[in-house]
Short mmCIF file of C-alpha atoms in Angstrom, two decimals:
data_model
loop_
_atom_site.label_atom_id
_atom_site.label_comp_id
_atom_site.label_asym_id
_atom_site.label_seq_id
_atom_site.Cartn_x
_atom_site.Cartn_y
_atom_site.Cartn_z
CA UNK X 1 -27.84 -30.73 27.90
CA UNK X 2 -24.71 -31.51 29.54
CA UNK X 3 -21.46 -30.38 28.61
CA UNK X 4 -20.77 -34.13 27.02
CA UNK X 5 -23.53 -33.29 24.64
CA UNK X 6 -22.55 -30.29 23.76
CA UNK X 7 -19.08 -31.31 23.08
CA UNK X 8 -20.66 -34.04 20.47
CA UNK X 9 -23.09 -31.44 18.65
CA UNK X 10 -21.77 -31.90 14.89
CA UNK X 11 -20.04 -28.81 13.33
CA UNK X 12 -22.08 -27.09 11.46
CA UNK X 13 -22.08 -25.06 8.21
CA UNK X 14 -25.15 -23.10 8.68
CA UNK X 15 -22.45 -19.58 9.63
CA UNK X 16 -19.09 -18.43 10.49
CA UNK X 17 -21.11 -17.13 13.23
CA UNK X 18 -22.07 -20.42 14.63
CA UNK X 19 -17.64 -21.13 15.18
CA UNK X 20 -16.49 -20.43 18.97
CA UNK X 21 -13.82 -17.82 19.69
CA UNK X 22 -10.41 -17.92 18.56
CA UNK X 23 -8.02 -18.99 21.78
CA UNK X 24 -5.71 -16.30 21.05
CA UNK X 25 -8.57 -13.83 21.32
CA UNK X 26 -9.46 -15.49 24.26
CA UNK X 27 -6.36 -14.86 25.67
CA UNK X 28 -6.29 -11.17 24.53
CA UNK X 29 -9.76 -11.48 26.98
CA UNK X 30 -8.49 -13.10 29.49
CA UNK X 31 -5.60 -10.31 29.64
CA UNK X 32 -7.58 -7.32 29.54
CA UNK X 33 -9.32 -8.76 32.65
CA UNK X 34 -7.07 -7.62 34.92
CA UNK X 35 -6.84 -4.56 36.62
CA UNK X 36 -8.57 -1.22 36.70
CA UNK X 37 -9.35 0.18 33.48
CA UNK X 38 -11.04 3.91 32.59
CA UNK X 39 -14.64 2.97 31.18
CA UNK X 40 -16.32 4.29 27.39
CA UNK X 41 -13.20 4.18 25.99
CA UNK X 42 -9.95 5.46 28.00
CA UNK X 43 -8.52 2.67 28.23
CA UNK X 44 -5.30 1.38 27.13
CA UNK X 45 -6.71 -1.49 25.00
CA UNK X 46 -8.84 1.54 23.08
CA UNK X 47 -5.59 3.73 22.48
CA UNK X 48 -3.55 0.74 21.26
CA UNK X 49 -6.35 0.05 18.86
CA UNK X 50 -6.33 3.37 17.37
CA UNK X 51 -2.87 2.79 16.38
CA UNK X 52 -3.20 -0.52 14.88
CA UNK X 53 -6.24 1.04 12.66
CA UNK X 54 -4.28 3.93 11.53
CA UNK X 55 -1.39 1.10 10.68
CA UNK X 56 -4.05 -0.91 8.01
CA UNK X 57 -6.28 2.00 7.08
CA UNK X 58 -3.90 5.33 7.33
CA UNK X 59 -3.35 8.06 9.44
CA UNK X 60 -6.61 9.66 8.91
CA UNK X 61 -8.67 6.55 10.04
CA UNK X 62 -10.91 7.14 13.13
CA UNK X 63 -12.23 3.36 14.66
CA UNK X 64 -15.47 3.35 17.14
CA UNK X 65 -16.44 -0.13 18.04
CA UNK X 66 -19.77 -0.62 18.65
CA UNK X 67 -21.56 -4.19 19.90
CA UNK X 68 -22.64 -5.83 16.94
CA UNK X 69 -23.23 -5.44 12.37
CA UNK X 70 -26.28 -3.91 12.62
CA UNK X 71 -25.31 -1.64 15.24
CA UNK X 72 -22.39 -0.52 12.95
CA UNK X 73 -24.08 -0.31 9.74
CA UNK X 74 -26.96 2.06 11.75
CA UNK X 75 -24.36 4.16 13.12
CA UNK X 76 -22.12 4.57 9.74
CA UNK X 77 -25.01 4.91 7.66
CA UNK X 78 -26.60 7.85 10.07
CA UNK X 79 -23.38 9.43 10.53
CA UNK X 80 -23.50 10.25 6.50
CA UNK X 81 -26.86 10.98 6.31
CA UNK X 82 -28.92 13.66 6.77
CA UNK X 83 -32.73 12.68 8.13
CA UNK X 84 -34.41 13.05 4.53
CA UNK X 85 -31.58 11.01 2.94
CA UNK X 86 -31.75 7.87 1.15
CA UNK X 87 -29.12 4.97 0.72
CA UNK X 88 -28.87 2.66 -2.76
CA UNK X 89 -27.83 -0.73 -1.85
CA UNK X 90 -28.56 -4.23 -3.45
CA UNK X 91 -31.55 -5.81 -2.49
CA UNK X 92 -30.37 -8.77 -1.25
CA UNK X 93 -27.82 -6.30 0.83
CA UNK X 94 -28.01 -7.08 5.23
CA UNK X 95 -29.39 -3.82 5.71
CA UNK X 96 -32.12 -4.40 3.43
CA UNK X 97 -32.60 -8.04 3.97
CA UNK X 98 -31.27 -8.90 7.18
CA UNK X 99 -31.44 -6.27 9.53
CA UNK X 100 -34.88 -5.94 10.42
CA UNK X 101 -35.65 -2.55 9.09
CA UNK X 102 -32.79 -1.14 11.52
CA UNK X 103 -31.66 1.49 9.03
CA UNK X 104 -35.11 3.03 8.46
CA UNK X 105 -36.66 2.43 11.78
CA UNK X 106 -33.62 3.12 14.06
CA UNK X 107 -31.58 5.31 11.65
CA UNK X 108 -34.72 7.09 10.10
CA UNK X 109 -33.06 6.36 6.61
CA UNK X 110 -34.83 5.42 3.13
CA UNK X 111 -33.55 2.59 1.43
CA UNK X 112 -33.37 1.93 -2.15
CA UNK X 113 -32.80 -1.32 -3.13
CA UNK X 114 -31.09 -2.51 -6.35
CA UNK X 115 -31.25 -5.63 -8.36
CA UNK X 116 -27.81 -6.90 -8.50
CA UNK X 117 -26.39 -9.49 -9.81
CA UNK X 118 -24.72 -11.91 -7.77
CA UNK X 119 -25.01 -9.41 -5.34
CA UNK X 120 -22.44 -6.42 -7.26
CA UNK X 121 -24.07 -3.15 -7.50
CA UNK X 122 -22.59 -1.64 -10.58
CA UNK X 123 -22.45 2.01 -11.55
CA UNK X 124 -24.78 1.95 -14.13
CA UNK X 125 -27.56 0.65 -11.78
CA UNK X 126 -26.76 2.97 -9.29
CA UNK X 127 -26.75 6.11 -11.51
CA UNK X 128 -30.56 4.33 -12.70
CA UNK X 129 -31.41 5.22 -8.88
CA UNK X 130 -29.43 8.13 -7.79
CA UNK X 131 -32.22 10.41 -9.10
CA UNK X 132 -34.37 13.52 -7.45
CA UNK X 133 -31.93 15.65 -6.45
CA UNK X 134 -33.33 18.98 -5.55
CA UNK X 135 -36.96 18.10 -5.53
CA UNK X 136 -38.45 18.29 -1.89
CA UNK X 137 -40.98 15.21 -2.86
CA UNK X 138 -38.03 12.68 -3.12
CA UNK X 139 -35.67 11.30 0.02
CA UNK X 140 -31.91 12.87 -1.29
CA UNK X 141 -29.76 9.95 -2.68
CA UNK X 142 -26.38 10.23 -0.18
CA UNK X 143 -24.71 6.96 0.25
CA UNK X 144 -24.23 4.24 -2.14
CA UNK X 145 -23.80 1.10 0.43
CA UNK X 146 -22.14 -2.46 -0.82
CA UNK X 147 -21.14 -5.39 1.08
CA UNK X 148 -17.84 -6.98 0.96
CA UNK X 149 -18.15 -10.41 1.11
CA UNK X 150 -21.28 -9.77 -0.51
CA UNK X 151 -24.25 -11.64 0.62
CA UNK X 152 -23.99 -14.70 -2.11
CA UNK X 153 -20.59 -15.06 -1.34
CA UNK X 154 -18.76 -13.04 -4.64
CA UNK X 155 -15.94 -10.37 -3.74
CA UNK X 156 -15.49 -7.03 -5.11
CA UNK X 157 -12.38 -6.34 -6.94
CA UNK X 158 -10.67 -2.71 -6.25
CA UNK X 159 -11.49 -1.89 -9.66
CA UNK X 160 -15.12 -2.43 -9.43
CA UNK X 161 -15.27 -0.10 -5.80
CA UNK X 162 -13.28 2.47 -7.73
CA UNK X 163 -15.94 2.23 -10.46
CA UNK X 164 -18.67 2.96 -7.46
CA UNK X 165 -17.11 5.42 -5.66
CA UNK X 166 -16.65 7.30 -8.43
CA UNK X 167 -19.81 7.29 -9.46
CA UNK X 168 -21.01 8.14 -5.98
CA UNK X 169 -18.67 10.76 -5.22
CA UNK X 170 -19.73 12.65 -9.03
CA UNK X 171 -23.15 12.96 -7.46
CA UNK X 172 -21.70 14.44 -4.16
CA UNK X 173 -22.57 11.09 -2.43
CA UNK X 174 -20.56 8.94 0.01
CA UNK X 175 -19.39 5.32 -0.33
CA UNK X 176 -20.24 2.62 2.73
CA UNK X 177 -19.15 -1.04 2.68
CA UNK X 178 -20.87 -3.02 4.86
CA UNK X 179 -17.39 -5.46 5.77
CA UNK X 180 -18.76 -8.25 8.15
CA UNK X 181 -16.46 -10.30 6.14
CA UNK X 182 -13.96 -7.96 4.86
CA UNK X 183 -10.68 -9.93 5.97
CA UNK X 184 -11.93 -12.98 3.76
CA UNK X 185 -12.45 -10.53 0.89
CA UNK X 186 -8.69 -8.83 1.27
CA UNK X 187 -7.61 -12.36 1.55
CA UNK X 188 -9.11 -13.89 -2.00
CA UNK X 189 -7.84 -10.96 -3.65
CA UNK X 190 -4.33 -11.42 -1.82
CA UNK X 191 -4.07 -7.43 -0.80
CA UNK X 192 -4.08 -5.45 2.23
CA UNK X 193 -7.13 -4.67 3.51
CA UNK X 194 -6.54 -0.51 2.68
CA UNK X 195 -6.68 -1.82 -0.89
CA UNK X 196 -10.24 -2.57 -0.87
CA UNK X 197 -11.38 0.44 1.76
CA UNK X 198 -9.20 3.33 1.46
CA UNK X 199 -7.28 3.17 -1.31
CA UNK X 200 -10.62 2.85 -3.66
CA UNK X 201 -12.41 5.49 -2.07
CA UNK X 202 -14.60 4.27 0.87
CA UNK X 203 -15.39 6.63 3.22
CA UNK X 204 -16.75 4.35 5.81
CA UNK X 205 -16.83 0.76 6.68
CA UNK X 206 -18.43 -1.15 9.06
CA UNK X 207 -15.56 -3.86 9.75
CA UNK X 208 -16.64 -6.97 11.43
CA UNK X 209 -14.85 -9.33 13.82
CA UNK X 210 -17.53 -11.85 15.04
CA UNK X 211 -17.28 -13.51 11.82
CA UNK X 212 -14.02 -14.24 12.04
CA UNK X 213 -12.83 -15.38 15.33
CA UNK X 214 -14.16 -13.17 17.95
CA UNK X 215 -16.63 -13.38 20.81
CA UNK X 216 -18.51 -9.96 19.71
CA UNK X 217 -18.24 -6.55 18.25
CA UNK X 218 -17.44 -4.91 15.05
CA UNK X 219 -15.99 -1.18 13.83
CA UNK X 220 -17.34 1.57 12.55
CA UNK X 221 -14.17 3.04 11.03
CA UNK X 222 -14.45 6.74 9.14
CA UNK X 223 -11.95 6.22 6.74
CA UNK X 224 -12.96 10.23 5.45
CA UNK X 225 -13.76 12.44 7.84
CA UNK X 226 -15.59 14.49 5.75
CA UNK X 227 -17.90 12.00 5.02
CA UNK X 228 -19.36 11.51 8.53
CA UNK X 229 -20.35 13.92 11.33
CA UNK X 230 -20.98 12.66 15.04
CA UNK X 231 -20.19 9.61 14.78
CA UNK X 232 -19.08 9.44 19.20
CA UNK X 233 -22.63 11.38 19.53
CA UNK X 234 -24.64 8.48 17.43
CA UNK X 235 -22.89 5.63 18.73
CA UNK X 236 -24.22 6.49 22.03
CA UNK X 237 -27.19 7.29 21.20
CA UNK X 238 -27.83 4.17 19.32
CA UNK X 239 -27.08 2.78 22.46
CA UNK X 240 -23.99 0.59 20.86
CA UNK X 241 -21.20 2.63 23.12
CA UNK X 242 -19.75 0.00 25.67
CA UNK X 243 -18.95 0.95 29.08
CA UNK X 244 -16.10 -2.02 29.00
CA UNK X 245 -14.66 -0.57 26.06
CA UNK X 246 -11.47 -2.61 26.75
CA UNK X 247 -12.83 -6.37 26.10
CA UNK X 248 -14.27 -4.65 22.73
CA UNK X 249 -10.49 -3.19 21.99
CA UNK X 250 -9.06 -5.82 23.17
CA UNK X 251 -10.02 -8.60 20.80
CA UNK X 252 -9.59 -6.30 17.83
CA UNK X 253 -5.98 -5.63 18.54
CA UNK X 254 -5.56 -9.39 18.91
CA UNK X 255 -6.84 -9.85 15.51
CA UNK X 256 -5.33 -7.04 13.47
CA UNK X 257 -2.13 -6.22 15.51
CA UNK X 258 -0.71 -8.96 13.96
CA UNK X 259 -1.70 -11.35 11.38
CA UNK X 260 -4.31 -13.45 12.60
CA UNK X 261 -7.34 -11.74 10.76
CA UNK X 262 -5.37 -13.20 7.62
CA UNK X 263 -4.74 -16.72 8.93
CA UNK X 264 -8.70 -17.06 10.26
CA UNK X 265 -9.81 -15.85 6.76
CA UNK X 266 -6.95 -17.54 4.53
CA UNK X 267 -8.13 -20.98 6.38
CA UNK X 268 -12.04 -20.48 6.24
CA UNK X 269 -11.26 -19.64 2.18
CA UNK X 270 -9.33 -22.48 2.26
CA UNK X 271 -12.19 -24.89 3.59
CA UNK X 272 -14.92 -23.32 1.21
CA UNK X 273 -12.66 -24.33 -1.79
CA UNK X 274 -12.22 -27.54 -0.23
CA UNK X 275 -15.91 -28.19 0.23
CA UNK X 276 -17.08 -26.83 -3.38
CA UNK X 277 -14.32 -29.07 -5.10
CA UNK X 278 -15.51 -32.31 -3.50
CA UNK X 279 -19.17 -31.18 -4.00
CA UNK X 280 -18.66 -31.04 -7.45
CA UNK X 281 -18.27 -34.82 -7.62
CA UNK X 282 -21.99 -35.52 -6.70
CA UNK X 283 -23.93 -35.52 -8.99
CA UNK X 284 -27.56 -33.72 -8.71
CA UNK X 285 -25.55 -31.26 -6.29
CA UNK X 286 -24.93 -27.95 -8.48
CA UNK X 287 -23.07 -24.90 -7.10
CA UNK X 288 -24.73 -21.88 -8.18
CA UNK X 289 -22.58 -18.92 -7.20
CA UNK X 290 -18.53 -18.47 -7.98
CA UNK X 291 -17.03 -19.48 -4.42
CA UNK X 292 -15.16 -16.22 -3.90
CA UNK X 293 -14.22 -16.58 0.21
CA UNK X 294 -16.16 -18.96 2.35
CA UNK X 295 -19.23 -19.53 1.14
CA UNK X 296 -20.16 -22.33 -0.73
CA UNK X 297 -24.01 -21.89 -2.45
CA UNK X 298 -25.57 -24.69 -4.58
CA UNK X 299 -29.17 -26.70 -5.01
CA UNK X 300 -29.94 -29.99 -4.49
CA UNK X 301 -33.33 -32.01 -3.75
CA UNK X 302 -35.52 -31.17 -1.18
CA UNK X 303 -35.19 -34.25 0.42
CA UNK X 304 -31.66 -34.79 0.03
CA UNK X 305 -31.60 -31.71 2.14
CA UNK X 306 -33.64 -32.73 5.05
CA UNK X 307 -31.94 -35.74 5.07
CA UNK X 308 -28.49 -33.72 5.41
CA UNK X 309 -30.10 -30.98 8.24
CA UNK X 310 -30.71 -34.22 11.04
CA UNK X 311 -26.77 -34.22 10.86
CA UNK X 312 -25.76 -30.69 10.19
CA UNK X 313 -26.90 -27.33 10.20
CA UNK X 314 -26.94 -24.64 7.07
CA UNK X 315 -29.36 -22.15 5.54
CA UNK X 316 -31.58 -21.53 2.76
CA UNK X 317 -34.40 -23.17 0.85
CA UNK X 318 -33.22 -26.15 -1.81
CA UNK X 319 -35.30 -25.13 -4.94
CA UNK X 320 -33.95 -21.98 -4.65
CA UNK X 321 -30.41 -21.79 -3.00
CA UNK X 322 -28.81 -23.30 0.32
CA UNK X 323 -25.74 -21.85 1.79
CA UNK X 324 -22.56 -23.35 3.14
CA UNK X 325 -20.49 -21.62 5.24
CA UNK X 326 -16.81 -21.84 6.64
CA UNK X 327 -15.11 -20.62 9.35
CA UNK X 328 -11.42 -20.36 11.28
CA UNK X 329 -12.52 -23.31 12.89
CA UNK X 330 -13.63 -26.05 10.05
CA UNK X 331 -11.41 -28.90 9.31
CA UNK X 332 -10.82 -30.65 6.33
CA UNK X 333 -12.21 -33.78 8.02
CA UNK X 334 -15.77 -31.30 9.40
CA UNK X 335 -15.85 -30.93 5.25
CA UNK X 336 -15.54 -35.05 4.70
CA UNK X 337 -17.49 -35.50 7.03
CA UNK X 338 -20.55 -33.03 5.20
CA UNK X 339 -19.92 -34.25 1.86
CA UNK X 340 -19.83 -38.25 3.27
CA UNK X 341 -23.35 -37.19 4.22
CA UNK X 342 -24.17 -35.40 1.47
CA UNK X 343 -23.38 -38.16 -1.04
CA UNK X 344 -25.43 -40.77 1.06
CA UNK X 345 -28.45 -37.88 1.19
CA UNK X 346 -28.41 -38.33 -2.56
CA UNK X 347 -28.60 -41.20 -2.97
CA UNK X 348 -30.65 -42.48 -0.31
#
């Protein structure tokens, strides 16, 4: 494929994963690329990054980056576990669904997953699961994990994490949010992003970047130390400590030294409202979940759908739910251009 072809492949709304990298994180790239810089972590991109964290999570907040979600979520999740320890998540949660077993196999951890309803754990469920202490013949309930953006696209309001972490921390548990999309989330509510993490009583989040206008990495970030042990010691070992630390660093401070982890998130919102409001007009196309951030779900005919997929990319099945996703990069005319489409796949 030349680089003419690539330049005319239509945007897609299959993932905010799919979107290129943010130029001004580019640049932040392009700057660390100079000069000599201590490796695993010494570096001056790695220091300044500390600071920044401390700045949106408090003084107390530790940050490890690590390559990738599922190399965060294993870390986090082991760092607050003992090896007989289980975890109580949703069942439609990434580390149950999505992650290929990474917890268990990698992290040696027992899941328990929880019906939820578009996608909230609530404490009631969880205190249905958080059962066995004591009793050597069950895995030891010690995290309750929760995803914010959750998987179907709803957000979590501070009251409702207060409401878990409570109820985890009664049972001498721990809290974990799973934040891929954590800026979006901090963005529909219209808070800082301490209001959803620390201030509500997580003790450690796996905060993503990739989704939102980087090349690659995420965080593990302990936001109570008391909750997690080793956490240097398990990020190498789960072979997710980079010898480049800086180009990890690097594009974190460009995203959360100053505000462009709101803007990317604020416009990729911004575009999934856009999208479900003109969907709404065409008829046989129902939206099925409340469009919280930047996802847009719905249903629509099976061939409608094929039709749409030889122009644009997205996920899920049509007689169950499809998926719509938008990123720092969609325009409003990528969105007329889907739901041009869309209304011609309908009625075709």
């Amino acid at each position: 494929m030349s680089s003419s072809d690539l330049r005319a492949v239509h945007h897609g709304f299959g993932s905010d994963n799919h979107a290129g990298v943010h130029p001004e994180v580019m640049a932040a790239l392009a700057e660390a690329n100079t000069g000599y810089q201590i490796a695993y972590g010494s570096d001056v991109w790695t220091e300044r990054l500390d600071r920044v964290i401390e700045r949106h999570f408090g003084p107390q907040a530790t940050a490890f980056p690590v390559f990738n979600g599922t190399g965060a979520n294993v870390v986090g999740l082991q760092a607050m576990c003992e090896r007989w320890s289980s975890v109580i998540c949703a069942e439609s949660a990434h580390i149950n669904q999505d992650e290929c077993g990474a917890s268990e196999h990698v992290g040696g951890l027992k899941l328990i997953p929880v019906p939820a309803e578009n996608g909230k754990l609530t404490p009631e469920a969880v205190a249905r699961r958080a059962t066995g202490f004591g009793n050597v013949q069950h895995s030891q309930p010690a995290v309750v994990s929760i995803t914010q953006v959750t998987e179907v696209g709803t957000v979590y309001t501070p009251d409702e994490i207060v409401a878990l972490a409570s109820c985890a921390h009664e049972r001498g548990m721990f809290l974990h949010m799973d934040g891929a999309r954590l800026a979006n989330a901090a963005v529909s509510l219209d808070v800082p992003l301490r209001a959803i993490t620390t201030d509500v009583g997580v003790d450690v989040l796996s905060f993503g970047g990739t989704k939102n206008g980087m090349m690659l990495g995420e965080m593990v970030v302990v936001l109570n130390q008391d909750a997690a042990h080793g956490s240097a010691y398990l990020r190498k070992s789960s072979m997710q400590l980079a010898s480049k630390m800086r180009f990890l660093s690097a594009q974190f401070v460009a995203l959360l030294d100053g505000d462009l982890w709101r803007r990317n998130a604020r416009h990729a919102n911004a575009m999934a409202r856009l999208l479900a409001e003109q969907v709404r007009n065409i008829p046989g196309v129902e939206i099925v979940r409340p469009v919280d951030a930047n996802a847009v779900f719905a249903r629509l005919p099976e061939r409608a759908a094929e039709h749409l997929r030889e122009r644009f990319s997205f996920h899920g099945h049509p007689s169950e739910e499809v998926r719509w996703m938008c990123a720092f990069d969609t325009t409003e005319a990528d969105v007329t251009a889907f739901t041009t489409a869309l209304h011609k796949s309908m009625t075709a």
